[in-house]
Coordinates of C-alpha atoms in Angstrom, one line a residue:
M1 CA -12.8 41.4 178.1
S2 CA -9.4 43.2 180.0
R3 CA -9.0 47.2 180.7
N4 CA -6.5 47.2 178.3
H5 CA -8.2 46.2 175.4
L6 CA -11.7 47.7 176.9
Q7 CA -8.3 51.3 177.1
S8 CA -7.5 50.7 173.1
R9 CA -10.9 50.1 172.7
W10 CA -12.4 53.1 173.1
V11 CA -9.7 55.7 172.1
D12 CA -9.3 53.8 168.9
D13 CA -13.4 54.2 168.3
F14 CA -12.9 57.5 169.6
A15 CA -9.9 58.6 167.2
T16 CA -11.1 56.6 164.2
Y17 CA -14.7 59.1 165.1
L18 CA -12.9 62.0 165.3
G19 CA -11.2 61.4 162.1
K20 CA -14.0 61.0 159.9
I21 CA -15.6 63.8 161.1
K22 CA -12.7 66.1 160.3
Y23 CA -12.4 64.9 156.9
C24 CA -15.6 65.5 155.8
T25 CA -15.2 69.4 157.4
N26 CA -16.4 72.1 154.6
P27 CA -13.5 72.6 152.2
E28 CA -14.3 76.0 151.4
Y29 CA -13.5 77.2 155.0
Q30 CA -10.1 76.4 154.4
E31 CA -8.8 78.6 151.3
L32 CA -7.9 81.9 153.8
P33 CA -4.4 82.0 153.1
A34 CA -1.9 82.9 155.9
I35 CA -1.4 87.4 156.1
G36 CA 1.7 86.9 158.1
D37 CA 4.3 84.9 159.9
K38 CA 4.3 86.2 163.3
I39 CA 0.4 86.4 164.0
I40 CA -2.4 85.5 167.1
P41 CA -5.1 83.8 166.4
P42 CA -8.3 85.9 167.9
F43 CA -9.9 84.8 171.4
L44 CA -13.4 83.9 170.4
G45 CA -14.2 83.6 174.2
E46 CA -16.0 86.3 176.3
F47 CA -15.8 90.6 176.2
G48 CA -15.1 90.2 179.7
L49 CA -12.6 87.0 180.4
E50 CA -10.6 89.2 177.2
I51 CA -10.5 91.2 179.4
R52 CA -9.7 90.2 182.9
F53 CA -6.9 88.2 181.3
F54 CA -6.5 87.9 178.0
A55 CA -5.4 91.1 177.3
A56 CA -2.5 90.4 179.7
Y57 CA -1.7 87.1 178.7
V58 CA -0.9 88.6 174.6
E59 CA 0.7 91.8 176.0
P60 CA 4.0 90.5 175.8
W61 CA 3.8 89.0 172.5
L62 CA 2.4 91.8 171.2
N63 CA 5.1 93.9 172.2
N64 CA 7.8 91.1 170.6
G65 CA 6.2 92.2 167.0
W66 CA 3.3 89.7 167.4
K67 CA 0.1 91.1 165.8
L68 CA -3.3 89.6 166.8
I69 CA -6.5 89.6 165.2
S70 CA -9.0 90.6 167.2
R71 CA -12.7 91.4 167.1
R72 CA -12.0 94.1 169.2
P73 CA -8.9 95.3 168.3
E74 CA -9.7 99.2 169.4
I75 CA -8.6 98.0 173.3
Y76 CA -5.6 97.7 171.9
P77 CA -2.3 99.7 171.5
T78 CA -2.8 101.1 167.9
G79 CA -1.6 99.1 165.0
Q80 CA -0.7 96.1 167.2
A81 CA -4.1 94.4 166.4
L82 CA -6.1 94.2 163.7
Y83 CA -10.1 93.3 162.4
D84 CA -9.9 90.2 160.0
E85 CA -13.3 90.2 158.5
P86 CA -13.2 87.5 155.8
L87 CA -11.9 85.0 158.9
F88 CA -14.6 86.8 160.9
K89 CA -17.1 86.7 158.3
C90 CA -16.3 82.2 158.0
I91 CA -16.3 81.9 162.3
D92 CA -19.3 82.9 162.0
E93 CA -21.4 81.4 159.4
I94 CA -19.7 78.5 161.1
L95 CA -21.2 79.1 164.8
L96 CA -24.4 80.0 163.4
K97 CA -24.4 77.3 161.2
Y98 CA -24.0 74.6 164.0
D99 CA -26.1 77.0 166.7
S100 CA -23.0 78.0 168.8
H101 CA -22.2 81.0 170.4
P102 CA -19.3 82.5 172.4
V103 CA -19.2 81.4 176.2
G104 CA -16.3 81.5 179.0
V105 CA -12.7 80.5 176.5
G106 CA -14.6 79.5 173.8
F107 CA -18.0 78.4 172.4
R108 CA -20.7 75.7 173.2
H109 CA -24.0 74.9 171.3
R110 CA -27.5 76.5 172.0
Y111 CA -28.3 73.2 174.1
Y112 CA -25.1 72.9 175.7
D113 CA -26.7 72.5 179.6
S114 CA -28.7 69.6 178.8
R115 CA -27.5 68.3 175.9
I116 CA -23.7 68.5 175.2
S117 CA -21.9 65.3 175.2
L118 CA -19.1 64.8 177.8
L119 CA -15.7 63.2 177.5
K120 CA -14.9 62.1 181.0
I121 CA -11.6 60.3 182.8
D122 CA -13.5 58.0 185.3
S123 CA -10.7 57.7 188.4
D124 CA -11.8 54.7 189.2
L125 CA -11.1 53.4 185.7
D126 CA -8.1 53.1 183.5
Y127 CA -9.5 53.9 180.2
I128 CA -11.8 56.8 179.0
K129 CA -15.7 56.9 178.8
I130 CA -17.5 58.5 176.3
H131 CA -20.5 59.6 177.2
I132 CA -23.1 61.0 174.3
A133 CA -26.4 62.2 175.7
S134 CA -27.5 63.5 171.9
D135 CA -24.7 62.9 169.1
E136 CA -26.0 65.5 167.4
T137 CA -25.4 68.0 169.6
F138 CA -22.1 66.1 169.8
R139 CA -21.4 65.9 165.9
D140 CA -22.1 69.5 165.8
F141 CA -20.0 70.6 168.7
I142 CA -16.9 69.1 166.9
F143 CA -17.9 69.9 163.1
G144 CA -18.0 73.8 164.3
S145 CA -14.5 73.3 166.0
F146 CA -12.6 71.4 163.2
E147 CA -13.9 73.7 160.5
I148 CA -12.9 76.8 162.8
D149 CA -9.5 75.3 163.9
N150 CA -8.4 74.4 160.4
L151 CA -9.5 77.8 159.0
I152 CA -7.5 80.1 162.0
R153 CA -4.7 77.3 161.5
S154 CA -4.8 78.3 157.4
R155 CA -5.4 82.6 158.5
C156 CA -2.0 82.8 161.5
G157 CA 0.0 80.3 158.9
I158 CA -0.1 77.5 161.9
G159 CA 2.3 74.3 160.1
S160 CA 3.4 76.0 157.4
V161 CA 5.2 79.6 157.7
R162 CA 5.4 79.1 161.9
S163 CA 5.3 76.7 164.4
E164 CA 2.4 75.9 166.6
T165 CA 3.1 78.1 170.4
W166 CA 1.1 76.9 173.5
L167 CA -0.7 80.4 172.9
D168 CA -2.0 78.6 169.6
D169 CA -2.8 75.8 171.8
F170 CA -4.8 77.7 174.5
L171 CA -6.5 79.8 172.1
L172 CA -7.3 76.6 169.3
R173 CA -9.3 74.8 172.8
F174 CA -12.8 75.8 172.2
N175 CA -14.4 73.2 174.2
N176 CA -16.0 74.5 177.2
S177 CA -15.5 72.1 179.4
F178 CA -11.6 73.4 180.1
D179 CA -13.1 75.6 183.2
S180 CA -13.2 79.3 182.4
R181 CA -13.8 80.1 186.1
K182 CA -10.4 79.9 187.2
H183 CA -9.7 82.8 185.7
F184 CA -12.3 84.7 187.5
S185 CA -10.4 84.9 190.5
H186 CA -7.0 85.3 189.2
P187 CA -7.5 88.7 187.0
L188 CA -4.8 90.1 185.0
A189 CA -4.2 94.5 184.6
P190 CA -2.3 94.9 181.1
S191 CA 0.1 98.1 181.3
F192 CA -2.0 99.6 178.8
K193 CA -5.6 101.0 178.6
P194 CA -7.7 101.5 175.2
M195 CA -7.0 104.5 173.6
P196 CA -7.9 104.4 170.3
I197 CA -7.3 106.7 167.5
L198 CA -10.0 109.6 165.1
H199 CA -8.7 110.6 162.1
L200 CA -9.4 114.0 161.7
D201 CA -12.8 114.1 159.9
E202 CA -13.9 111.2 162.6
L203 CA -13.0 113.7 165.7
G204 CA -14.9 116.5 164.0
K205 CA -17.9 114.3 163.8
F206 CA -17.1 113.1 166.8
T207 CA -17.1 116.8 168.6
R208 CA -20.1 117.5 167.4
T209 CA -22.0 114.8 169.2
A210 CA -24.0 114.5 172.9
G211 CA -21.1 112.2 173.3
N212 CA -18.3 115.1 173.0
R213 CA -19.7 116.4 176.5
P214 CA -20.1 115.1 180.3
H215 CA -23.3 112.7 180.8
V216 CA -24.6 109.8 183.2
G217 CA -23.6 106.2 181.0
V218 CA -26.1 103.5 181.0
Q219 CA -26.4 100.0 179.5
L220 CA -29.3 98.0 179.4
R221 CA -28.6 94.6 178.2
T222 CA -31.0 92.4 176.9
I223 CA -30.1 88.5 176.1
G224 CA -33.2 86.4 176.9
A225 CA -34.8 86.0 173.9
K226 CA -30.9 84.9 172.3
R227 CA -30.1 82.7 174.4
D228 CA -33.5 80.5 176.1
R229 CA -34.9 78.6 173.9
H230 CA -38.3 78.7 175.7
N231 CA -38.0 82.0 174.8
A232 CA -38.2 83.3 179.2
R233 CA -36.4 86.5 180.7
S234 CA -33.1 86.3 181.5
S235 CA -32.0 86.1 184.7
R236 CA -28.7 88.2 183.7
D237 CA -31.2 91.2 181.7
S238 CA -31.0 94.5 183.3
D239 CA -34.1 95.7 185.5
V240 CA -34.4 98.2 182.9
T241 CA -37.7 100.0 184.2
A242 CA -35.8 100.4 187.4
V243 CA -32.0 101.2 186.1
L244 CA -33.1 103.5 183.5
T245 CA -35.6 105.4 186.1
A246 CA -32.1 105.3 188.5
A247 CA -29.8 106.8 185.9
W248 CA -32.4 109.4 184.4
N249 CA -32.3 110.7 188.4
A250 CA -28.5 110.5 188.4
S251 CA -28.2 112.8 185.4
I252 CA -30.8 114.9 187.0
K253 CA -28.5 115.4 190.5
L254 CA -25.4 115.8 188.6
E255 CA -27.2 118.3 185.6
V256 CA -25.8 116.6 182.6
P257 CA -27.6 114.1 180.0
L258 CA -28.2 111.1 180.0
I259 CA -26.8 109.1 177.1
V260 CA -27.6 104.9 176.4
Y261 CA -24.9 102.5 175.6
G262 CA -24.7 99.4 173.8
E263 CA -25.9 97.4 170.8
P264 CA -30.0 96.6 169.6
S265 CA -29.0 93.0 169.4
G266 CA -28.1 92.9 173.0
C267 CA -29.2 95.6 174.4
H268 CA -32.2 97.9 175.1
I269 CA -32.6 101.6 173.4
P270 CA -35.1 103.2 174.4
H271 CA -36.2 105.7 171.9
N272 CA -36.8 109.1 173.2
C273 CA -32.8 109.0 174.5
A274 CA -29.9 109.4 172.9
S275 CA -27.7 106.0 172.6
T276 CA -24.3 105.9 171.4
W277 CA -25.4 103.4 168.8
S278 CA -27.4 105.9 166.6
M279 CA -24.4 108.3 167.0
S280 CA -21.9 105.6 166.2
M281 CA -24.3 105.3 162.9
E282 CA -25.1 108.8 162.0
T283 CA -21.1 109.6 162.2
G284 CA -19.9 106.8 160.3
I285 CA -17.8 105.5 163.4
G286 CA -17.6 102.2 164.8
L287 CA -19.8 101.6 167.7
L288 CA -16.9 100.2 170.1
K289 CA -14.6 103.2 168.9
F290 CA -17.4 105.7 169.6
E291 CA -18.1 104.4 172.9
L292 CA -14.4 104.3 173.8
Y293 CA -14.1 108.0 173.6
S294 CA -17.4 109.4 174.8
L295 CA -16.1 107.2 178.2
K296 CA -13.9 109.3 178.5
N297 CA -16.6 111.8 179.2
C298 CA -18.4 109.8 181.3
R299 CA -19.3 110.8 185.1
L300 CA -21.0 108.1 186.1
M301 CA -22.2 104.9 184.6
F302 CA -25.1 101.7 185.3
S303 CA -23.8 98.6 184.2
P304 CA -25.0 95.1 183.9
D305 CA -22.2 92.3 185.4
S306 CA -21.3 91.4 182.0
G307 CA -18.4 92.1 180.3
W308 CA -19.5 95.7 180.1
A309 CA -18.6 95.8 183.5
D310 CA -15.5 94.2 182.7
L311 CA -14.4 97.4 180.5
M312 CA -15.4 99.8 183.1
A313 CA -13.6 98.4 185.9
W314 CA -10.6 98.8 183.0
L315 CA -11.3 102.6 182.4
Q316 CA -12.1 103.6 185.6
V317 CA -14.6 104.4 185.2
P318 CA -17.4 105.2 188.4
T319 CA -19.2 101.9 188.1
L320 CA -23.4 101.2 189.6
L321 CA -23.8 98.2 189.0
E322 CA -27.1 96.7 188.8
K323 CA -26.6 93.1 190.2
V324 CA -23.5 90.5 191.0
I325 CA -25.0 87.3 189.1
N326 CA -22.1 84.9 190.0
P327 CA -21.2 85.6 193.5
G328 CA -16.8 85.4 193.8
T329 CA -16.1 86.9 190.7
W330 CA -15.2 90.1 191.5
D331 CA -12.4 88.9 193.8
G332 CA -8.9 89.8 192.3
M333 CA -10.3 92.4 190.2
D334 CA -8.6 95.3 192.9
V335 CA -5.6 94.8 190.3
F336 CA -7.6 97.4 188.0
C337 CA -8.3 99.7 190.3
P338 CA -11.9 100.0 189.9
R339 CA -14.3 102.5 190.8
I340 CA -17.7 100.0 190.8
A341 CA -20.1 99.4 193.5
L342 CA -23.4 97.7 194.1
F343 CA -26.6 99.3 193.3
D344 CA -29.4 99.5 195.8
E345 CA -32.6 100.1 194.6
N346 CA -34.1 100.5 198.0
S347 CA -31.4 102.9 198.9
D348 CA -31.0 106.8 198.9
L349 CA -29.6 107.0 194.8
S350 CA -27.9 110.5 195.8
L351 CA -25.7 109.0 198.8
Q352 CA -24.4 106.5 196.7
I353 CA -23.6 108.8 193.9
D354 CA -21.3 110.8 196.2
H355 CA -19.9 107.7 198.0
L356 CA -19.1 106.2 195.3
L357 CA -17.4 109.2 193.6
D358 CA -15.6 110.1 196.4
S359 CA -14.1 106.2 196.5
N360 CA -10.7 105.7 194.7
L361 CA -11.3 102.0 194.5
S362 CA -14.7 100.0 195.0
L363 CA -15.4 96.6 194.2
P364 CA -19.5 95.4 194.5
V365 CA -19.9 93.7 197.3

């Protein structure tokens, strides 16, 4: 059998397979009407990458009359981003149905690392080889991709009220084999910073909370139970005892209260600490909006190496980073002028705090 014939067979079979899946997608997710003619699809990847490069990518579009659908409109200039509840409700249902979660610039199946099927170009042959490690997992990823793709295209009017753009093409590449890590070494800082607006009634409620006063902040990450199929503690989780103890000692040194940041599904919230989660619930102010306002009064933050640390870099909040998960990911982050140092449990905490607070620019090295 000739190589040309092999090439044709593989490509035709794959196209047929995808075509069958595409036309089997659930029609209930295709009924959301377009909401405008200059609407940008949502960034469905990780929060950290949204800060590190996407906010700067999308800024020229926002400055030219486009509006972005976003899970976190609070981080964009007022009026330039919107939270589309019906759309995100459908997307979350699809991700849950196919056991997927955001990773990198897209999403992937829960067992991606060990089971996901891969498409690979063989450097020695001129045809596409399709490597299927688990047909079920491969099918789930493709089903989810097409359902979300169709849903977003309909909602943003792509192909109906407007033509497709290069930004659409990038945002609708859900397969995380698109190597998002290459963006880590080339961060881009947008010209704006998050400045959400509190309405008068919200402002009145906020001023009566601990978030309106100088404080030390801490976020304690606990994602292991959500992501690890063996239910083991993730290496990215916080050492709650060590970090919380250091945060308490820092609050004593700076003579300010301690506030725990984050939400219960991904963070540890001690019952004996004031938390932005409880204050957000009490005031009725959205958690991210409440935290962004509170961060204006944060003297020092203890943070895991996550998107939260990237937000601290953007806002230039003095931060002690618990650990660096992937060496090299902080290269180039000096464009944000961060004030972040690597926390050393075995060194004098007071000296670490003094050195950080005296620095105008610091990276965790």
